[in-house]
Structure formats: structure tokens, C-alpha cells
Coordinates of C-alpha atoms and ligand atoms in Angstrom, one line a residue:
M1 CA 251.9 -130.3 15.4
P2 CA 250.8 -132.5 18.3
M3 CA 252.1 -131.8 21.8
K4 CA 255.1 -134.0 22.8
Y5 CA 255.9 -135.5 26.1
Y6 CA 259.3 -136.8 27.3
L7 CA 259.4 -139.2 30.3
A8 CA 262.4 -139.1 32.8
V9 CA 262.2 -142.3 34.8
Y10 CA 264.2 -143.0 38.0
G11 CA 264.0 -146.1 40.4
C12 CA 262.4 -149.3 40.6
Q13 CA 259.9 -151.3 38.5
M14 CA 257.0 -149.6 40.3
N15 CA 258.3 -146.1 39.2
I16 CA 258.5 -147.6 35.5
S17 CA 254.8 -148.7 36.0
D18 CA 253.5 -145.7 37.3
A19 CA 255.3 -143.5 34.4
E20 CA 253.6 -146.2 32.1
R21 CA 250.0 -144.9 33.7
A22 CA 251.1 -141.4 33.5
A23 CA 251.9 -141.9 29.8
A24 CA 248.6 -143.2 29.1
V25 CA 246.8 -140.3 30.7
L26 CA 248.9 -137.9 28.4
E27 CA 248.2 -139.9 25.1
Q28 CA 244.7 -139.6 26.2
I29 CA 244.6 -136.0 25.8
G30 CA 246.7 -136.0 22.5
Y31 CA 250.4 -136.0 23.5
K32 CA 252.7 -137.8 21.6
K33 CA 255.7 -139.4 23.2
T34 CA 259.4 -138.4 22.2
L35 CA 262.8 -139.7 23.2
N36 CA 264.2 -136.4 22.9
M37 CA 264.1 -134.1 25.9
N38 CA 264.9 -131.1 24.1
E39 CA 261.9 -131.3 21.7
A40 CA 259.3 -132.0 24.6
D41 CA 256.3 -129.7 25.5
L42 CA 256.2 -131.6 28.5
I43 CA 258.9 -133.3 30.7
L44 CA 257.6 -135.7 33.3
V45 CA 259.8 -136.9 35.8
T46 CA 259.0 -140.1 38.1
M47 CA 261.5 -139.6 40.9
C48 CA 262.9 -142.2 43.5
S49 CA 263.8 -141.2 46.9
I50 CA 265.5 -144.3 48.2
R51 CA 268.9 -142.8 48.5
Q52 CA 269.9 -139.3 48.8
S53 CA 272.1 -139.5 45.3
A54 CA 268.9 -140.2 43.5
V55 CA 267.5 -136.9 45.1
D56 CA 270.5 -135.1 44.3
R57 CA 270.2 -136.1 40.4
I58 CA 266.6 -134.3 40.5
H59 CA 268.2 -131.1 41.7
G60 CA 271.0 -131.4 38.5
L61 CA 267.8 -132.0 36.2
V62 CA 266.2 -128.8 37.4
D63 CA 269.2 -126.8 36.3
K64 CA 268.8 -128.6 32.7
F65 CA 265.2 -127.9 32.6
E66 CA 265.9 -124.3 32.9
I67 CA 268.3 -124.3 29.8
I68 CA 265.7 -126.3 27.8
K69 CA 263.1 -124.1 28.6
K70 CA 264.9 -120.9 27.8
E71 CA 266.0 -122.4 24.4
R72 CA 262.7 -124.0 23.4
E73 CA 260.7 -121.0 24.0
Q74 CA 262.6 -119.0 21.5
T75 CA 261.0 -121.5 18.8
L76 CA 257.7 -122.1 20.3
P77 CA 254.7 -120.3 19.0
A78 CA 253.3 -117.4 21.1
G79 CA 251.7 -118.7 24.5
R80 CA 253.1 -122.1 24.5
Q81 CA 256.0 -123.2 26.8
V82 CA 257.5 -126.1 27.9
Q83 CA 256.1 -127.6 31.3
T84 CA 257.7 -129.7 33.8
I85 CA 255.9 -132.3 36.3
L86 CA 257.6 -134.0 39.3
T87 CA 255.9 -137.2 40.6
G88 CA 256.6 -140.8 41.8
C89 CA 258.4 -141.1 45.5
V90 CA 258.7 -137.5 46.5
L91 CA 259.1 -137.0 50.6
K92 CA 257.2 -134.2 51.9
R93 CA 260.2 -131.9 52.7
D94 CA 261.3 -132.5 49.2
K95 CA 258.3 -131.3 47.7
K96 CA 258.6 -128.0 49.3
I97 CA 262.0 -127.7 47.6
F98 CA 261.1 -128.8 44.4
V99 CA 257.9 -126.8 43.9
D100 CA 260.2 -124.0 42.6
G101 CA 262.1 -126.2 40.1
F102 CA 259.1 -127.9 38.8
D103 CA 255.8 -126.3 37.3
Y104 CA 253.8 -129.0 39.2
V105 CA 254.9 -131.6 41.8
L106 CA 252.2 -134.2 42.0
D107 CA 251.4 -137.2 43.9
I108 CA 251.5 -140.3 42.1
K109 CA 248.1 -141.0 43.1
D110 CA 246.9 -137.6 41.4
I111 CA 248.4 -138.4 37.8
K112 CA 244.4 -138.2 36.9
R113 CA 244.5 -134.5 37.4
I114 CA 247.5 -133.8 34.7
P115 CA 244.8 -133.3 32.0
Q116 CA 243.2 -130.2 34.3
L117 CA 246.7 -129.0 35.2
L118 CA 247.5 -128.7 31.4
G119 CA 244.3 -127.1 30.6
A120 CA 243.4 -130.1 28.2
K121 CA 239.7 -129.8 26.9
T122 CA 239.6 -133.7 26.4
K123 CA 237.9 -135.3 29.4
I124 CA 239.7 -138.6 30.3
K125 CA 237.6 -141.3 31.6
N126 CA 236.7 -141.2 35.6
Q127 CA 238.9 -143.8 37.4
T128 CA 238.6 -143.9 40.9
D129 CA 242.0 -144.9 41.9
Y130 CA 245.1 -144.3 39.7
L131 CA 246.0 -148.0 39.3
D132 CA 242.8 -148.2 37.5
I133 CA 244.2 -146.0 34.6
T134 CA 245.2 -148.6 31.6
P135 CA 249.0 -148.0 31.3
K136 CA 250.7 -147.5 27.9
Y137 CA 252.7 -150.5 28.3
E138 CA 256.2 -149.9 27.0
N139 CA 257.4 -153.5 27.0
K140 CA 255.2 -155.7 24.9
F141 CA 256.4 -159.0 26.1
S142 CA 257.2 -158.1 29.9
A143 CA 254.5 -156.4 31.7
N144 CA 254.7 -154.7 35.6
V145 CA 251.2 -155.1 37.2
P146 CA 251.3 -153.5 40.5
I147 CA 249.0 -155.6 42.9
M148 CA 249.4 -153.1 45.8
T149 CA 250.8 -149.6 46.8
G150 CA 252.3 -148.3 50.1
C151 CA 254.0 -150.2 52.8
N152 CA 253.2 -150.8 56.6
N153 CA 256.8 -151.7 57.7
F154 CA 258.6 -148.6 58.3
C155 CA 262.0 -149.9 58.1
A156 CA 264.5 -147.8 59.9
Y157 CA 266.2 -146.4 56.6
C158 CA 263.6 -146.6 54.1
V159 CA 261.3 -143.6 52.8
V160 CA 259.0 -145.5 51.0
P161 CA 256.0 -145.5 53.6
Y162 CA 256.4 -141.9 53.9
V163 CA 255.9 -141.5 50.2
R164 CA 253.7 -144.0 49.3
G165 CA 251.6 -144.4 52.5
R166 CA 249.9 -147.4 53.9
E167 CA 249.5 -150.7 51.9
I168 CA 246.6 -151.0 49.6
S169 CA 245.8 -154.0 47.8
R170 CA 244.0 -154.1 44.5
P171 CA 241.2 -156.2 44.0
A172 CA 242.1 -159.6 42.9
K173 CA 239.7 -159.7 40.1
E174 CA 240.8 -156.3 38.5
I175 CA 244.4 -158.0 38.5
V176 CA 243.3 -161.2 37.0
L177 CA 241.5 -159.2 34.1
E178 CA 244.4 -156.8 33.5
I179 CA 246.7 -160.0 33.0
K180 CA 244.2 -161.8 30.9
K181 CA 244.3 -158.8 28.4
L182 CA 248.0 -158.7 28.8
I183 CA 248.7 -162.2 27.4
N184 CA 246.1 -162.0 25.0
P185 CA 248.1 -162.3 21.7
T186 CA 245.3 -160.7 19.7
S187 CA 245.2 -157.8 21.8
P188 CA 246.3 -154.4 19.3
R189 CA 247.9 -152.7 22.3
L190 CA 249.6 -155.5 24.2
R191 CA 250.4 -158.4 21.7
G192 CA 250.5 -161.1 24.1
A193 CA 252.9 -160.7 27.1
K194 CA 255.2 -163.6 28.1
E195 CA 256.2 -162.4 31.6
I196 CA 254.1 -160.9 33.9
W197 CA 255.7 -159.3 37.3
L198 CA 253.5 -158.8 40.1
L199 CA 254.7 -155.5 42.0
G200 CA 254.2 -154.2 45.4
Q201 CA 256.6 -152.7 48.1
N202 CA 255.8 -156.1 49.9
V203 CA 253.7 -158.4 47.9
N204 CA 253.8 -160.8 50.6
S205 CA 251.4 -158.9 52.6
Y206 CA 248.8 -158.5 49.8
S207 CA 245.2 -159.2 51.1
N208 CA 241.8 -158.8 49.2
V209 CA 238.4 -159.1 50.9
L210 CA 236.1 -160.7 48.1
K211 CA 232.6 -159.6 48.2
N212 CA 231.7 -163.3 50.0
N213 CA 234.1 -162.3 52.5
R214 CA 236.6 -164.5 51.4
I215 CA 239.8 -163.3 51.7
V216 CA 242.5 -163.7 48.9
K217 CA 246.3 -163.4 50.3
F218 CA 249.3 -163.5 48.0
P219 CA 249.5 -167.4 47.7
K220 CA 245.9 -167.4 46.7
L221 CA 246.4 -164.6 44.3
L222 CA 249.4 -166.7 42.5
E223 CA 247.2 -169.4 42.1
M224 CA 244.8 -167.4 40.6
V225 CA 247.0 -166.1 38.1
N226 CA 248.6 -169.2 37.5
S227 CA 245.3 -170.8 36.4
I228 CA 244.9 -168.2 33.7
P229 CA 245.3 -170.2 30.5
G230 CA 248.4 -169.1 28.3
N231 CA 252.0 -169.6 27.8
F232 CA 253.7 -166.9 30.2
W233 CA 255.9 -166.7 33.0
I234 CA 255.1 -165.4 36.6
R235 CA 257.6 -163.4 38.8
F236 CA 257.0 -160.9 41.9
T237 CA 258.7 -158.4 43.8
S238 CA 259.5 -157.4 46.4
S239 CA 259.1 -159.8 49.2
H240 CA 259.4 -159.1 53.0
P241 CA 261.0 -162.2 54.7
K242 CA 258.8 -161.9 58.1
D243 CA 255.8 -162.3 55.6
F244 CA 257.3 -165.3 53.4
S245 CA 255.1 -168.0 54.6
D246 CA 254.8 -171.7 54.0
E247 CA 251.6 -171.0 52.2
L248 CA 253.4 -168.9 49.8
I249 CA 256.6 -171.7 49.3
N250 CA 253.5 -174.3 48.7
A251 CA 252.2 -171.9 45.7
M252 CA 255.5 -171.2 44.4
A253 CA 256.1 -175.0 44.2
T254 CA 253.1 -176.2 42.8
C255 CA 252.4 -173.2 40.3
E256 CA 254.2 -173.9 37.0
K257 CA 253.9 -170.5 35.7
V258 CA 255.8 -169.1 38.7
K259 CA 259.4 -169.2 37.9
P260 CA 262.1 -170.6 40.3
Y261 CA 263.6 -167.3 41.0
L262 CA 263.2 -165.4 44.4
N263 CA 264.5 -161.9 45.8
L264 CA 264.2 -162.2 49.5
P265 CA 265.9 -159.1 50.9
I266 CA 267.8 -160.0 54.1
Q267 CA 269.7 -156.5 54.4
S268 CA 272.1 -158.0 57.0
G269 CA 273.4 -161.0 58.6
D270 CA 273.4 -159.9 62.1
D271 CA 270.4 -160.0 64.6
K272 CA 271.3 -156.9 66.3
I273 CA 271.7 -154.9 63.2
L274 CA 268.2 -156.3 61.8
R275 CA 266.7 -155.2 65.2
A276 CA 268.1 -151.6 64.5
M277 CA 266.7 -151.7 61.0
K278 CA 263.4 -152.5 62.2
R279 CA 263.0 -155.6 60.3
F280 CA 261.5 -158.1 62.5
Y281 CA 262.8 -161.2 61.9
T282 CA 265.9 -163.2 62.8
V283 CA 268.9 -164.5 60.8
E284 CA 268.0 -168.2 62.1
G285 CA 264.5 -167.7 60.9
Y286 CA 265.5 -166.3 57.6
K287 CA 267.7 -169.4 57.0
N288 CA 264.6 -171.7 57.9
K289 CA 262.4 -170.2 55.4
I290 CA 265.3 -170.5 52.8
K291 CA 265.8 -174.4 53.8
K292 CA 262.1 -175.0 53.3
L293 CA 261.7 -173.5 50.2
R294 CA 264.8 -175.1 48.8
K295 CA 263.5 -178.5 49.9
S296 CA 260.2 -177.4 48.1
V297 CA 261.6 -176.0 44.9
P298 CA 265.0 -177.4 44.7
D299 CA 266.5 -175.3 41.7
I300 CA 265.2 -172.1 43.1
A301 CA 267.7 -169.1 42.1
L302 CA 268.2 -166.9 45.2
S303 CA 269.1 -163.2 45.4
T304 CA 268.9 -160.6 48.1
D305 CA 269.4 -157.1 49.0
I306 CA 272.1 -156.0 51.5
I307 CA 273.0 -152.7 52.9
V308 CA 276.4 -152.3 54.2
G309 CA 277.7 -149.8 56.7
F310 CA 274.1 -149.4 58.7
P311 CA 274.8 -146.9 61.6
G312 CA 276.7 -148.7 64.4
E313 CA 277.6 -151.9 62.2
T314 CA 280.8 -153.3 63.5
K315 CA 283.0 -155.2 61.7
T316 CA 282.1 -158.5 63.5
Q317 CA 278.6 -157.7 62.8
F318 CA 279.4 -157.1 59.1
N319 CA 281.6 -160.7 59.1
N320 CA 278.3 -162.2 60.2
T321 CA 276.8 -161.0 56.8
V322 CA 279.7 -162.4 55.0
K323 CA 279.0 -165.6 56.7
L324 CA 275.6 -165.7 55.9
F325 CA 276.3 -164.9 52.4
K326 CA 278.7 -167.9 52.2
E327 CA 276.1 -170.4 53.8
I328 CA 273.1 -169.4 51.6
E329 CA 275.1 -169.2 48.4
Y330 CA 273.2 -166.5 46.5
D331 CA 273.2 -166.2 42.7
L332 CA 272.6 -162.6 42.8
G333 CA 272.9 -159.7 45.3
Y334 CA 271.8 -156.0 45.5
I335 CA 274.5 -154.5 47.5
S336 CA 274.1 -150.9 48.6
K337 CA 276.2 -148.8 51.0
Y338 CA 274.0 -147.3 53.8
S339 CA 273.2 -143.4 53.0
Q340 CA 271.3 -141.6 55.6
R341 CA 267.7 -140.6 54.5
A342 CA 266.0 -137.6 56.3
G343 CA 262.7 -138.3 58.0
T344 CA 263.7 -141.9 58.7
A345 CA 264.3 -143.5 62.1
A346 CA 267.8 -144.3 61.0
A347 CA 268.5 -140.6 60.3
K348 CA 268.4 -140.0 63.8
L349 CA 271.6 -142.3 64.3
K350 CA 275.1 -141.4 63.7
D351 CA 276.2 -142.4 59.9
D352 CA 279.5 -143.7 61.9
V353 CA 281.2 -146.3 59.2
S354 CA 283.4 -144.5 57.1
T355 CA 282.8 -144.3 53.2
E356 CA 286.4 -146.4 52.6
E357 CA 285.0 -148.8 55.1
K358 CA 281.7 -149.1 53.4
K359 CA 283.2 -149.4 49.9
R360 CA 285.5 -152.4 51.4
R361 CA 282.5 -154.2 52.7
E362 CA 280.5 -153.9 49.5
K363 CA 283.8 -155.3 47.8
V364 CA 284.3 -158.1 50.4
L365 CA 280.4 -159.0 49.7
T366 CA 280.5 -158.8 45.8
D367 CA 283.5 -160.9 45.8
V368 CA 281.9 -163.8 47.8
L369 CA 278.6 -163.5 45.7
K370 CA 280.7 -163.8 42.6
Q371 CA 282.4 -166.9 43.8
T372 CA 279.0 -168.4 44.8
A373 CA 277.4 -167.5 41.8
L374 CA 280.2 -168.8 39.3
E375 CA 280.3 -172.3 41.4
H376 CA 276.6 -172.6 40.7
N377 CA 276.9 -171.5 37.2
K378 CA 279.7 -173.8 36.5
K379 CA 277.3 -176.8 36.8
L380 CA 275.2 -175.6 34.4
V381 CA 277.4 -175.9 31.6
G382 CA 276.1 -178.4 28.9
T383 CA 272.4 -178.1 30.3
T384 CA 269.8 -176.6 28.3
T385 CA 267.7 -173.9 29.6
T386 CA 264.5 -171.8 28.2
V387 CA 265.2 -168.1 27.7
L388 CA 262.9 -165.2 27.0
I389 CA 264.7 -163.2 24.2
N390 CA 264.4 -159.4 25.1
E391 CA 267.2 -157.7 23.0
P392 CA 269.3 -157.8 20.0
K393 CA 273.1 -157.6 20.4
N394 CA 275.5 -157.7 17.1
D395 CA 275.8 -161.3 16.7
F396 CA 273.8 -162.5 19.6
W397 CA 270.7 -161.9 21.7
L398 CA 270.1 -161.1 25.5
G399 CA 267.7 -162.8 27.4
K400 CA 266.4 -163.9 30.9
D401 CA 266.0 -167.7 31.8
E402 CA 263.1 -169.0 34.0
H403 CA 265.9 -168.5 36.9
Y404 CA 266.2 -165.0 36.2
R405 CA 270.0 -165.5 34.9
T406 CA 271.3 -163.3 32.0
I407 CA 271.7 -165.3 28.9
K408 CA 273.6 -164.4 25.8
V409 CA 272.2 -166.5 23.1
Y410 CA 274.1 -167.3 20.2
P411 CA 272.5 -168.4 16.9
N412 CA 272.6 -171.8 15.2
K413 CA 271.3 -171.9 11.6
T414 CA 267.7 -171.2 12.5
A415 CA 268.7 -168.1 14.2
S416 CA 267.0 -165.9 11.9
Q417 CA 263.7 -167.4 13.3
I418 CA 264.6 -165.4 16.7
K419 CA 262.2 -162.5 17.7
I420 CA 262.0 -160.3 20.9
G421 CA 259.6 -161.7 23.2
Q422 CA 260.1 -165.4 22.1
F423 CA 260.9 -168.3 24.1
V424 CA 263.9 -170.1 22.9
K425 CA 265.6 -173.3 24.1
A426 CA 269.3 -173.0 24.4
K427 CA 272.3 -175.0 25.4
I428 CA 274.7 -173.5 28.0
T429 CA 278.0 -173.6 26.7
S430 CA 280.3 -171.0 29.1
V431 CA 279.7 -169.2 32.3
T432 CA 280.9 -166.3 34.2
P433 CA 279.3 -165.0 37.6
F434 CA 276.3 -163.2 36.3
T435 CA 276.0 -164.2 32.6
L436 CA 275.8 -167.5 30.8
T437 CA 276.5 -167.7 27.3
A438 CA 274.2 -170.4 25.3
E439 CA 273.6 -171.7 21.8
V440 CA 270.0 -172.2 20.7
I441 CA 268.9 -175.7 20.0
Ligands
SF4_501 S1 259.4 -153.2 53.8 FE1 260.6 -152.4 51.8 S2 259.4 -150.7 51.2 FE2 258.7 -151.4 53.3 S3 259.7 -149.9 54.6 FE3 260.8 -152.0 54.3 S4 262.5 -151.7 52.9 FE4 260.7 -150.0 52.6

């Protein structure tokens, strides 16, 4: 019987991508994937540290693993036991805590050591960096391609620089090669990806020096990926507003495969709070960049990230965020209530906005967002859009269009031809703030 592994993946697309690399390592040493945690010989967790609630969830898992281990070990052959690995974004202080609850707590950069830890005899290819490991891509039509790791920004509320280290950009040539393989429809493992997500904690500061000393910055990288022949979409995340340049706006406007959607996290609509968050841009500067972007890419769909209830945020300061939301008219927004993370600069500040008030602020912004998104969407009724199908439902398919809008696609007579991972043209028939309904044409 082959050994089985179960993946518990938490957090962002980068963690999903990391888990795909860990899975590739495990498969190289003969492990097979299971979707049932209770029958696994190895449980690998990629953890997220962005909020305390995410860390608390891992504590809950430790208790669960104890029970699984005891139950499974009664049925396993002598000498065989269930093992657990914790990796992903783990703070140094949490590593010390979790070392008792897991068999191994590993830096994500050290996943190459997994075979050695598990006593595997099979040797895996010697990669110098963990990003050199070819992932076991889970999604056959949408692929995550990390272009850099780490972050140099140290925003006051964020643990990422502490868990991922400083920024390191992958060689541009390596990224282009990986994407060429991903979009190749004859590749047996990948079957032709239709959507490529370029990932990094701050893709806008991507920088790679070529052998001839030429520097490839993110806009140039977009151009290089865009020039790869094939029918695929390019998306990217995350973007820091301070590094969102005119060159990038120009690349977004001229690269036809780069789709008109941007997530540009503002985090607060108040300059004093932005300074306290150590974000290093102003509301006015952000608005100017959006203005330029809209001029160059008029149909751009915009989303943002916001933290409500940052330490010291007054009602007036929060109202500045509401004002900004109304002014920008986002299509999508990821609104989170501030929670203290040990080790960050903000942890030294008093978490003085009550939970009730944070909830109220979250609701106020959500209401504004719903209103602006609905107004935008209403204008789309009767127009056509291209949808990348990603999930079948009972009587419709779910997909995303070029603007990253969620679309419910209903069939017409040719509907049986529709497959997951296919681009279809559809006419929008009705809308809600965050979902559009369309019919295949
Ligand atoms: S830029 Fe993003 S990842 Fe980096 S510290 Fe700020 S919030 Fe965290």
C-alpha cells in the first residue's frame, strides 16, 4: 500500500502554490494524495499567520491530529505511524509553540528536506531554491506562478516580512519557461493553462538582473510573459501602491493578455492612519494613480484591501475611508477588522477600537461597496463578456470573466459543449453586487 498524504492549506494563493510544491516533493518519494485526513500517513499543513484567528485554528488542528494518530496507529502495521508537518507562514515564536504539536515544523524554504525527514530512500532532484521545485499543479487551467518571495516593507500590522524574509525575485527566464510549459496543451501534466497568476507579496517591486546587467522590472516581466504565444490570461497579485508605477500602467494598457482587473490595497483612506500603518503613500497619491490607470485602461475593474479599527482610528478618520470608497467606486473589496499580531510594530499600540465598532465600520464599508458594485454591474446588463469556466453547478457553470467578476453561466442548446477551463462568450442578463448571471451565446 502506498503511503498517503493529506494537505491542509490555509491562507493566500502563495500558500496554495507552496502546498503544490510540497505535494510534488511527496509524490517524488512515492506518496499518494488523499482527500481524507483520517486515512493519511502524513498530514502537511501550510499555515497562514496573517490573523490571530488563523493561528488559533492551527491549535485546534493539533488536538484533532492527536485523536487521528491514536485511532490510526491501532490499524497500521507495526513501525508505521501518522506523521505531521507544519510549514507555510509560521512566526518564530509560533514555531516554538507548535514544535510540541507537530512532528516537524519546517520553514517553507526547507521543504526539500521532507524526504530526508521521512527517511525516504528515493533521492529527489537537487534544487537550489524551493521555487525550483516543479509544483504538482492542482488546477489544470489556472496556475499560480510565484515570481518573488518575501517582503521589504514591514507594514506595521503585518507579519509577512518576519515569516517570509526579505524580497527575492526569481529569474525572469525561469518564470517565462515555467509559463511556457504551463500553457502547452500537449503537456501531459498540465494540459494547457488558460489563466496565469503572477504571485508575490509585492509584485510591483520585482527586479531581476540579467547576465548582461539589464534589469527586468515588473512591467518588463509582464511584457515578456505577454509575448509568449498562446491563448491565456495574465493576472497578478499583490500590489503595493507606492510601487505602482506609470510604466506598469503602460504595460497593463498595452499587454492584451493582462486582463483589466487590479487589486490595489489602500488599507485606509486617512493619511495619519496610513503613516501609522507605515504604508508610505498618501490618499491623494493613491487617487492620482487610479486616475491615471483609468485613463489608460478605462474598463479596469478595481478592488482593494481595507483594515478597519486600526489602533487609534477615530470615527472621523474612518469616515475618510468611507469617503474614499464612495469616490473610487470599487467593484470588489476585502475588508478586515484589525487584530493584533505579536511581533509587529502595531502590536505595541493599544487595540482601542471596540469589536462592536469594528463590526459597524466593516458593515458601513460593505454597504458602500455593494452599492457601487451594483451600480457598475447594472450598466453591464445586455452586454457580452468572455468567461473562463471553473466549476459546474446543478444547472449552470461558475466562472470569472476578464474583469474578475463572478459569473453564473446558464446554458443554451450548445451548452453540453462547455467544459471546465474553457473560454465562453456569454450575454449578461441580470446582476447583483458581486455576481452576474449570463447566458451562453
Ligand atoms: S507590503 Fe504586504 S506583505 Fe509586505 S508588509 Fe505590507 S502588507 Fe505585509
